[in-house]
Short mmCIF file of C-alpha atoms in Angstrom, two decimals:
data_model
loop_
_atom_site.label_atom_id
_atom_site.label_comp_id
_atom_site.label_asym_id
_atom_site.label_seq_id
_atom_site.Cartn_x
_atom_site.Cartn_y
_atom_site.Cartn_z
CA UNK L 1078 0.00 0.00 0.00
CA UNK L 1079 2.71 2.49 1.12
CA UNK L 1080 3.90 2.28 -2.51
CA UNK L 1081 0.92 3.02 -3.89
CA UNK L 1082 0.14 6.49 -1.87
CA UNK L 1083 3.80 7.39 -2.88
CA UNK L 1084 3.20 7.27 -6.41
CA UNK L 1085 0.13 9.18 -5.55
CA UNK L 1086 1.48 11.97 -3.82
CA UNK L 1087 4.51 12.39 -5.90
CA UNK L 1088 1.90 13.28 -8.99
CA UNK L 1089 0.14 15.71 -6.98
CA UNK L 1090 3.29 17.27 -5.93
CA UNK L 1091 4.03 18.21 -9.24
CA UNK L 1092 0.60 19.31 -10.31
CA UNK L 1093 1.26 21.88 -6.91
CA UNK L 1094 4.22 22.79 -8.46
CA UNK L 1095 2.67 23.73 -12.02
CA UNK L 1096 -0.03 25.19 -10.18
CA UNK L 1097 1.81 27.48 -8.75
CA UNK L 1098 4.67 28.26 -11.46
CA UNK L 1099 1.02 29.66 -13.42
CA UNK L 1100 -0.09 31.43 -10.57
CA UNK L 1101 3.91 33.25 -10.39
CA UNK L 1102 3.45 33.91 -13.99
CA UNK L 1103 0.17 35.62 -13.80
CA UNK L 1104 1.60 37.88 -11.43
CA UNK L 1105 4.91 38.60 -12.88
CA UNK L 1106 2.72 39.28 -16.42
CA UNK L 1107 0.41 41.52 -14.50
CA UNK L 1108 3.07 43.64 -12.94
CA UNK L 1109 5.14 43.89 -16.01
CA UNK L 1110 2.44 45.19 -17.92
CA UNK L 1111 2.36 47.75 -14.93
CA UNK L 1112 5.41 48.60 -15.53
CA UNK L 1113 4.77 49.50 -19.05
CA UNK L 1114 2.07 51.73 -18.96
CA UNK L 1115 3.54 53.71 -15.83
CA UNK L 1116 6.70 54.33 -18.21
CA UNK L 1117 4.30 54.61 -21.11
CA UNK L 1118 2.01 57.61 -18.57
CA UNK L 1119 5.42 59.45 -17.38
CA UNK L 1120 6.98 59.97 -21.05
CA UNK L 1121 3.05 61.00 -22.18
CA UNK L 1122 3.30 63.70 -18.78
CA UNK L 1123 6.97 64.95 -19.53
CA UNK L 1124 5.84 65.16 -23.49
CA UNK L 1125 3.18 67.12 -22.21
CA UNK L 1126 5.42 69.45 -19.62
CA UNK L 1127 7.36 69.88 -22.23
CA UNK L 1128 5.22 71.01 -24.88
CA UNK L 1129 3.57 72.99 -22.36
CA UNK L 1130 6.75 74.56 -22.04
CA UNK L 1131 7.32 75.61 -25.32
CA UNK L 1132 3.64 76.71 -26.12
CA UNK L 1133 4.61 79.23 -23.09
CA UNK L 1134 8.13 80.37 -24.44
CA UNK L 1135 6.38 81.38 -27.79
CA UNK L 1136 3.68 83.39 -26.08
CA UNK L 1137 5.96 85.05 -23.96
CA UNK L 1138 8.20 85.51 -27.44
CA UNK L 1139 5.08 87.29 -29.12
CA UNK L 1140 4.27 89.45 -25.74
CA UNK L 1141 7.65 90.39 -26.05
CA UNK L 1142 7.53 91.67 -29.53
CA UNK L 1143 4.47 93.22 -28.47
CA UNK L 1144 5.98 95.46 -25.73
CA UNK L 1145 8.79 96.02 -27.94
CA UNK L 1146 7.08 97.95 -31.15
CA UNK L 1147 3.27 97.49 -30.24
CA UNK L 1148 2.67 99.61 -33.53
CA UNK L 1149 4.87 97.43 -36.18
CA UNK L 1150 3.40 94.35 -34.23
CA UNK L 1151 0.08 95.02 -34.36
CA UNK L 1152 0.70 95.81 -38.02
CA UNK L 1153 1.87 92.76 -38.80
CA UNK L 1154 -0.22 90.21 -37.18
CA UNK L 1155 -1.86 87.90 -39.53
CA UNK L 1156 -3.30 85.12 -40.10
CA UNK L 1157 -1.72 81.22 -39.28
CA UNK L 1158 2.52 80.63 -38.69
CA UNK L 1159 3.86 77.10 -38.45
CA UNK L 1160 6.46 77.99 -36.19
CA UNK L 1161 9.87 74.96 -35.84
CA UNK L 1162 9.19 75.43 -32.15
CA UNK L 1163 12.75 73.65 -31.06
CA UNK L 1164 14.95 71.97 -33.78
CA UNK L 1165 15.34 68.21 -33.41
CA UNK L 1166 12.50 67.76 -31.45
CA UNK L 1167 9.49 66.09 -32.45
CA UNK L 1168 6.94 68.90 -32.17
CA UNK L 1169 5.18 71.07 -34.45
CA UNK L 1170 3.98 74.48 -33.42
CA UNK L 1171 1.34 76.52 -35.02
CA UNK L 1172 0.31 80.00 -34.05
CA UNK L 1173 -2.58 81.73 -35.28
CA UNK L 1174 -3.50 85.47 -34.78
CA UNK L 1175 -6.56 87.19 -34.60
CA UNK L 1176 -6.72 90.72 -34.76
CA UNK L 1177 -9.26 93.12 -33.14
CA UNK L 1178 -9.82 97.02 -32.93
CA UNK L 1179 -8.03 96.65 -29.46
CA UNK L 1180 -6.09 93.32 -29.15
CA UNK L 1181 -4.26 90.79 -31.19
CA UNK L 1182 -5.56 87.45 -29.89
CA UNK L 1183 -2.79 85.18 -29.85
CA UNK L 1184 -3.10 80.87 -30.16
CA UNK L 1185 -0.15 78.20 -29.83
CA UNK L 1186 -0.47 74.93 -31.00
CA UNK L 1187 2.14 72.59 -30.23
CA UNK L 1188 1.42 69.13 -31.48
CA UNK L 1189 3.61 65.74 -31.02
CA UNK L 1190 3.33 62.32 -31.71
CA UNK L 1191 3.48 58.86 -29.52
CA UNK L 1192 2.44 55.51 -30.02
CA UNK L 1193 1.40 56.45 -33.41
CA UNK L 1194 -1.42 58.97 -32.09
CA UNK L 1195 -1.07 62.98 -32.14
CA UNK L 1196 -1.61 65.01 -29.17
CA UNK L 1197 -2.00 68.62 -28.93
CA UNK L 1198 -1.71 71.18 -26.70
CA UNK L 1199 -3.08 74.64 -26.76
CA UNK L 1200 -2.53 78.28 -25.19
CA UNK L 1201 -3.89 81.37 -25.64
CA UNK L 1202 -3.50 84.91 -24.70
CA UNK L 1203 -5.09 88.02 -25.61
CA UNK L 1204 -2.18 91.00 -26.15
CA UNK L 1205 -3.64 94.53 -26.06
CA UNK L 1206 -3.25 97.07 -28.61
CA UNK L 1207 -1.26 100.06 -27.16
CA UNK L 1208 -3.93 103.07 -26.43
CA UNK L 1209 -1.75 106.45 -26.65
#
């Protein structure tokens, strides 16, 4: 008899075993995929910091101009500017102006690519016409 329940045993020992080399690789697959979409989330957010960075350098480029020569800038506002934005860089920066009796209404686009969609991201600011 005592050989028989050996033989037994020994086949359920290795169906624990398998049992729980699945239930380790469920887990390890599950974290790992984790893994990947936190990585995949933080370069999205510094992408996005980033761009959000830029979109506020060109504003602050055009407000500059503005308080420079608010007469010859005014003047030339017009319609829609693909601007490089920052050379060997992946984004692609348009700025379109609007202008009023009183203001030039100013709009950045900066636009980038991941994982084979485009995102966009989008600023504007209203820069008064200089009353004398």
């Amino acid at each position: 008899m005592k050989i028989k329940k050996s033989v037994m045993w020994s086949g359920q020992m290795l169906i624990e075993i398998v049992v729980a080399v699945g239930i380790i690789a469920l887990v390890l697959v599950g974290v790992s995929d984790l893994m990947t979409r936190s990585a995949r989330v933080t370069t999205f957010q510094r992408q996005k910091d980033e761009a959000f960075t830029i979109s506020q350098r060109l504003l602050n480029d055009y407000r500059f101009q503005r308080d420079s020569n608010p007469q010859v800038f005014y003047d030339s506002a017009v319609g829609t500017i693909l601007d490089p934005c920052v050379s060997g860089k992946t984004y692609v920066c348009t700025v379109s102006m609007v202008k009023t009796l009183e203001a030039v209404l100013v709009t950045v686009k900066v636009e980038w690519g991941d994982g084979g969609q485009t995102f966009n991201i989008s600023l504007s600011q209203s820069l008064s016409r200089e009353i004398k």
